[in-house]
Tab-separated table of C-alpha atoms in Angstrom:
chain	number	residue	atom	x	y	z
A	27	MET	CA	53.057	117.746	104.429
A	28	LEU	CA	54.313	119.383	107.523
A	29	GLN	CA	55.574	122.054	105.579
A	30	GLN	CA	52.180	122.883	104.109
A	31	ALA	CA	50.656	122.318	107.587
A	32	PHE	CA	53.128	125.266	108.783
A	33	ASN	CA	51.692	127.284	105.714
A	34	GLY	CA	48.067	126.603	107.045
A	35	LEU	CA	48.916	127.825	110.479
A	36	VAL	CA	50.448	131.067	109.296
A	37	GLY	CA	47.449	131.393	107.006
A	38	GLY	CA	45.510	130.670	109.966
A	39	ALA	CA	46.896	133.258	111.884
A	40	PHE	CA	45.194	136.012	110.113
A	41	TYR	CA	41.796	134.171	109.684
A	42	ALA	CA	42.324	134.139	113.693
A	43	LEU	CA	42.937	137.810	114.284
A	44	LEU	CA	40.123	138.877	112.002
A	45	ALA	CA	37.794	136.367	113.108
A	46	LEU	CA	38.429	137.370	117.029
A	47	GLY	CA	37.337	140.787	116.039
A	48	LEU	CA	34.237	140.084	114.375
A	49	ALA	CA	33.158	137.761	116.973
A	50	VAL	CA	33.560	140.269	119.684
A	51	ILE	CA	31.991	142.913	117.472
A	52	PHE	CA	28.907	140.988	117.021
A	53	GLY	CA	28.775	139.067	120.365
A	54	MET	CA	28.330	142.741	121.705
A	55	LEU	CA	26.363	144.509	119.150
A	56	LYS	CA	24.932	141.894	117.274
A	57	VAL	CA	26.471	143.883	113.940
A	58	VAL	CA	27.641	141.735	111.020
A	59	ASN	CA	30.360	144.151	110.576
A	60	PHE	CA	30.952	143.682	106.654
A	61	ALA	CA	33.393	146.476	106.564
A	62	HIS	CA	35.933	144.318	108.510
A	63	GLY	CA	37.561	143.546	105.397
A	64	ALA	CA	37.946	147.039	104.454
A	65	PHE	CA	39.588	147.673	107.619
A	66	TYR	CA	42.182	145.138	107.146
A	67	MET	CA	42.962	146.490	104.074
A	68	LEU	CA	43.644	150.094	105.396
A	69	GLY	CA	45.894	148.358	108.043
A	70	ALA	CA	47.897	147.132	105.052
A	71	PHE	CA	47.752	150.432	103.145
A	72	GLY	CA	48.117	152.745	105.932
A	73	SER	CA	51.487	150.747	106.606
A	74	TYR	CA	52.381	151.291	102.641
A	75	VAL	CA	51.615	154.944	103.117
A	76	LEU	CA	53.615	155.624	106.126
A	77	LEU	CA	56.594	154.165	104.563
A	78	ASP	CA	56.293	155.572	101.009
A	79	SER	CA	55.303	159.138	102.011
A	80	PHE	CA	56.871	159.344	105.565
A	81	GLY	CA	59.292	157.152	105.649
A	82	VAL	CA	57.751	155.148	108.491
A	83	ASN	CA	59.531	151.536	108.773
A	84	PHE	CA	57.268	148.441	109.648
A	85	TRP	CA	58.069	148.267	113.604
A	86	ILE	CA	56.373	151.877	114.249
A	87	ALA	CA	53.456	151.163	111.907
A	88	LEU	CA	52.691	147.983	113.640
A	89	PRO	CA	51.326	149.516	116.802
A	90	LEU	CA	50.395	152.963	115.317
A	91	VAL	CA	48.126	152.036	112.078
A	92	PRO	CA	45.804	149.713	114.518
A	93	LEU	CA	45.819	152.298	117.083
A	94	VAL	CA	44.653	155.234	114.328
A	95	LEU	CA	42.216	152.689	112.877
A	96	GLY	CA	40.891	151.797	116.374
A	97	VAL	CA	40.208	155.461	116.701
A	98	ALA	CA	38.424	155.485	113.359
A	99	GLY	CA	36.435	152.842	114.566
A	100	VAL	CA	35.251	154.317	117.770
A	101	ALA	CA	34.120	157.323	115.673
A	102	VAL	CA	31.957	154.860	113.164
A	103	GLU	CA	30.261	152.989	116.192
A	104	ARG	CA	29.385	156.509	117.743
A	105	LEU	CA	28.425	158.372	114.431
A	106	PHE	CA	26.777	155.690	112.239
A	107	ILE	CA	26.398	152.152	114.116
A	108	ARG	CA	24.791	153.489	117.430
A	109	ARG	CA	22.113	155.223	115.755
A	110	LEU	CA	21.192	152.310	113.530
A	111	ALA	CA	21.194	149.902	116.604
A	112	PRO	CA	17.526	150.263	117.560
A	113	LEU	CA	16.485	149.405	114.079
A	114	ASP	CA	16.531	146.081	112.511
A	115	PRO	CA	19.925	144.581	112.270
A	116	LEU	CA	19.909	144.488	108.586
A	117	TYR	CA	20.286	148.498	108.361
A	118	ASN	CA	23.777	147.796	110.184
A	119	PHE	CA	24.555	145.222	107.915
A	120	LEU	CA	23.704	147.376	104.741
A	121	PHE	CA	25.896	149.996	106.217
A	122	THR	CA	28.790	148.364	106.769
A	123	PHE	CA	28.565	146.850	103.355
A	124	GLY	CA	28.349	150.292	101.984
A	125	LEU	CA	31.113	151.575	104.306
A	126	ALA	CA	33.262	148.675	102.628
A	127	LEU	CA	32.498	149.738	99.179
A	128	ILE	CA	32.994	153.387	99.800
A	129	LEU	CA	36.681	152.704	101.427
A	130	GLN	CA	37.371	150.479	98.750
A	131	ASP	CA	36.859	152.795	95.969
A	132	LEU	CA	38.550	155.997	97.785
A	133	VAL	CA	41.799	153.873	98.027
A	134	LYS	CA	41.205	152.805	94.207
A	135	ARG	CA	40.777	156.519	92.992
A	136	GLN	CA	43.940	157.422	95.010
A	137	TYR	CA	46.272	154.231	94.427
A	138	GLY	CA	44.291	152.446	91.370
A	139	VAL	CA	43.823	148.594	91.626
A	140	GLN	CA	47.667	147.519	90.880
A	141	SER	CA	48.975	145.925	94.021
A	142	GLN	CA	51.891	147.945	95.781
A	143	PRO	CA	54.914	146.704	97.120
A	144	TYR	CA	55.898	146.633	100.857
A	145	PRO	CA	59.249	145.319	101.775
A	146	ARG	CA	60.006	142.604	104.928
A	147	PRO	CA	61.602	144.356	107.738
A	148	SER	CA	65.368	143.572	107.288
A	149	ALA	CA	65.656	141.817	110.401
A	150	LEU	CA	63.515	139.248	109.413
A	151	ASN	CA	64.616	138.627	105.456
A	152	GLY	CA	66.319	135.431	106.178
A	153	SER	CA	65.264	131.723	106.837
A	154	ILE	CA	64.714	129.650	109.947
A	155	ASP	CA	65.804	126.224	110.584
A	156	LEU	CA	62.829	124.448	111.871
A	157	GLY	CA	64.600	120.917	112.024
A	158	LEU	CA	62.750	118.882	108.995
A	159	PHE	CA	62.868	121.996	106.833
A	160	THR	CA	63.624	125.881	106.733
A	161	TYR	CA	60.880	128.347	106.932
A	162	PRO	CA	60.868	132.237	106.313
A	163	ALA	CA	61.661	134.120	109.614
A	164	TYR	CA	58.979	136.597	108.720
A	165	GLN	CA	56.168	133.925	108.226
A	166	VAL	CA	57.700	132.610	111.690
A	167	PHE	CA	57.133	135.934	113.062
A	168	VAL	CA	53.631	136.351	112.124
A	169	LEU	CA	52.623	133.141	113.199
A	170	ALA	CA	54.181	133.682	116.726
A	171	VAL	CA	52.999	137.259	117.099
A	172	SER	CA	49.269	136.121	116.227
A	173	LEU	CA	49.516	133.296	119.052
A	174	VAL	CA	50.860	136.071	121.612
A	175	VAL	CA	47.923	138.579	120.595
A	176	CYS	CA	45.298	135.736	120.489
A	177	GLY	CA	46.519	134.544	124.032
A	178	ALA	CA	46.649	137.801	125.477
A	179	VAL	CA	43.477	138.436	124.273
A	180	TRP	CA	42.120	135.287	125.846
A	181	PHE	CA	44.160	136.134	129.115
A	182	VAL	CA	42.250	139.525	129.374
A	183	LEU	CA	38.975	138.107	128.507
A	184	ALA	CA	39.496	134.908	131.047
A	185	ARG	CA	41.290	136.269	134.309
A	186	THR	CA	40.684	140.028	134.631
A	187	ARG	CA	37.668	141.777	135.738
A	188	VAL	CA	37.725	143.951	132.623
A	189	GLY	CA	37.671	140.823	130.708
A	190	MET	CA	34.671	139.098	132.799
A	191	ILE	CA	32.484	142.441	132.257
A	192	VAL	CA	33.432	142.255	128.408
A	193	ARG	CA	32.960	138.633	127.835
A	194	ALA	CA	29.683	138.634	129.876
A	195	SER	CA	28.416	141.929	127.876
A	196	THR	CA	29.347	140.029	124.947
A	197	GLU	CA	28.012	136.519	125.322
A	198	ARG	CA	24.858	137.545	127.267
A	199	PRO	CA	24.171	140.935	127.109
A	200	GLU	CA	20.765	140.773	128.530
A	201	LEU	CA	21.919	138.877	131.828
A	202	ALA	CA	24.899	141.358	131.797
A	203	ARG	CA	22.038	144.329	132.365
A	204	ALA	CA	20.290	142.474	134.623
A	205	LEU	CA	23.264	141.700	136.955
A	206	GLY	CA	23.798	145.723	136.348
A	207	ILE	CA	26.545	145.771	134.228
A	208	ASP	CA	26.308	149.050	131.908
A	209	VAL	CA	26.612	147.369	128.685
A	210	ALA	CA	26.288	150.448	126.576
A	211	ARG	CA	29.518	151.688	128.157
A	212	TRP	CA	31.297	148.825	126.743
A	213	VAL	CA	30.096	148.845	123.443
A	214	THR	CA	32.333	151.841	121.670
A	215	PRO	CA	35.570	150.389	123.161
A	216	VAL	CA	34.809	146.899	122.038
A	217	PHE	CA	34.039	147.817	118.548
A	218	GLY	CA	37.060	150.076	118.308
A	219	PHE	CA	39.276	147.200	119.603
A	220	GLY	CA	37.774	144.700	116.859
A	221	ILE	CA	38.489	147.165	114.417
A	222	ALA	CA	42.140	147.624	115.777
A	223	LEU	CA	42.704	144.007	115.527
A	224	ALA	CA	41.685	143.929	111.742
A	225	GLY	CA	44.320	146.956	110.971
A	226	PHE	CA	46.900	144.933	112.926
A	227	ALA	CA	46.107	142.109	110.999
A	228	GLY	CA	46.704	144.210	107.845
A	229	VAL	CA	49.887	145.543	109.023
A	230	LEU	CA	51.086	141.891	109.261
A	231	ALA	CA	49.765	141.151	105.861
A	232	ALA	CA	51.598	144.015	104.024
A	233	PRO	CA	54.930	142.304	103.731
A	234	MET	CA	53.292	139.022	102.878
A	235	ARG	CA	50.503	139.519	100.447
A	236	ALA	CA	49.693	141.968	97.584
A	237	VAL	CA	48.801	145.493	99.170
A	238	ASN	CA	45.650	146.150	96.918
A	239	PRO	CA	42.191	147.648	97.306
A	240	LEU	CA	40.505	144.388	97.061
A	241	MET	CA	42.648	142.475	99.420
A	242	GLY	CA	39.832	142.756	102.462
A	243	ALA	CA	37.098	141.805	99.997
A	244	ASP	CA	38.710	138.397	98.894
A	245	LEU	CA	39.390	137.548	102.489
A	246	ILE	CA	36.017	138.545	104.295
A	247	VAL	CA	33.902	135.879	103.050
A	248	THR	CA	36.227	133.398	104.473
A	249	VAL	CA	36.495	134.809	107.754
A	250	PHE	CA	32.562	135.037	108.070
A	251	ALA	CA	32.902	131.257	107.426
A	252	VAL	CA	35.377	131.010	110.151
A	253	VAL	CA	33.109	132.869	112.559
A	254	VAL	CA	30.250	130.645	111.745
A	255	ILE	CA	32.432	127.420	112.222
A	256	GLY	CA	33.589	128.877	115.822
A	257	GLY	CA	30.546	129.916	116.792
A	258	LEU	CA	28.870	132.956	116.259
A	259	GLY	CA	30.194	135.396	119.196
A	260	SER	CA	32.498	132.925	120.613
A	261	VAL	CA	35.862	134.303	121.145
A	262	PHE	CA	37.692	131.114	121.741
A	263	GLY	CA	35.787	129.504	118.984
A	264	SER	CA	36.739	131.915	116.411
A	265	VAL	CA	40.603	131.751	117.057
A	266	ALA	CA	40.565	128.040	117.011
A	267	ALA	CA	38.598	127.868	113.779
A	268	GLY	CA	40.913	130.609	112.329
A	269	PHE	CA	43.657	128.018	112.324
A	270	ALA	CA	41.813	125.010	111.765
A	271	VAL	CA	40.617	126.577	108.727
A	272	GLY	CA	43.918	127.717	107.736
A	273	LEU	CA	45.257	124.245	108.390
A	274	VAL	CA	42.177	123.012	105.704
A	275	SER	CA	43.022	125.389	102.878
A	276	ALA	CA	46.694	124.792	102.797
A	277	LEU	CA	46.352	121.007	103.099
A	278	GLY	CA	43.274	121.052	100.657
A	279	ASN	CA	45.136	123.246	98.143
A	280	TYR	CA	48.145	120.640	98.042
A	281	TYR	CA	46.610	117.522	98.034
A	282	VAL	CA	43.190	118.415	96.311
A	283	PRO	CA	43.575	122.003	94.570
A	284	SER	CA	40.697	121.299	92.410
A	285	LEU	CA	38.540	121.654	95.683
A	286	SER	CA	40.895	124.414	97.597
A	287	GLN	CA	38.072	127.064	97.208
A	288	THR	CA	35.482	125.242	98.427
A	289	LEU	CA	37.060	122.965	101.261
A	290	VAL	CA	35.942	125.999	103.628
A	291	PHE	CA	32.549	125.868	103.071
A	292	ILE	CA	32.145	122.200	102.925
A	293	LEU	CA	33.532	122.363	106.377
A	294	MET	CA	30.972	125.002	107.355
A	295	ALA	CA	28.047	122.790	106.009
A	296	VAL	CA	29.183	119.693	107.765
A	297	VAL	CA	30.112	121.716	110.931
A	298	LEU	CA	26.475	123.391	111.145
A	299	LEU	CA	24.839	119.821	110.001
A	300	TRP	CA	26.366	118.787	113.159
A	301	ARG	CA	26.115	121.497	115.439
A	302	PRO	CA	24.110	124.503	114.445
A	303	ALA	CA	25.666	126.847	116.738
A	304	GLY	CA	29.194	126.198	115.764
A	305	LEU	CA	31.946	124.249	117.376
A	306	PHE	CA	32.027	126.315	120.271
A	307	GLY	CA	28.880	128.522	120.312
A	308	ARG	CA	26.622	126.065	122.897
A	309	GLU	CA	29.591	125.452	125.184
A	310	GLU	CA	30.439	129.346	125.617
A	311	ALA	CA	27.113	130.304	125.854
A	312	ALA	CA	26.703	127.996	128.601
A	313	LEU	CA	29.450	129.703	130.653
């Protein structure tokens, strides 16, 4: 059971990173970014292309690919998202949905639908003795890095002036404008940061999961459920729900495999019946 729980935490690390980016983007822009999974896929493929074509290893790709995708996210927000913002939110949803399909098909055309291999870093090839069981070193690294990144984002948002402004603009944009904060100034970097987090999760996933054009599409629906469970726009709620959903999925897959694909959505339905704003939506909205 402990090993399955650890599996769940590692899986939840990806949910947490992706949901964190989605929550920040939705909180500030009120955009349901359906292309988030495609940028996660591009993160994995970016690391694969750098290694296959240029010999750039994992350790360089880990910061480089998210940075490039963050810049691409800034361009997408400037050129498209901002123009559609005054219209019905459905337009941005349809745009991001179409963008996801375009990115997936471009990758399919270049690399096909077969999964591409990506080796684990040689320094993380072994296993680590955790006392009651041994566990692959790379998975331990993924969990540790995700916790550090989520903790660093929380620290910046909760303990710094920039974080205070971003959090206010994310959770209460109307009130932030009334207090003299130029919310529009923070929209572009926040969108780029959210996309960079998706790319970062993709690079981490490359040595663990099949690198293929549909890897983001297979994950994004569950990530949306995570964001809803945590509370739309709630940063802390998205991270907490990400790890919780990872645990539920792993334990459910072990004990009740017939329900493993639906347990997350059952959990979402129960949470919404109990707290329609999500687990942390109301609490954070009140801050």
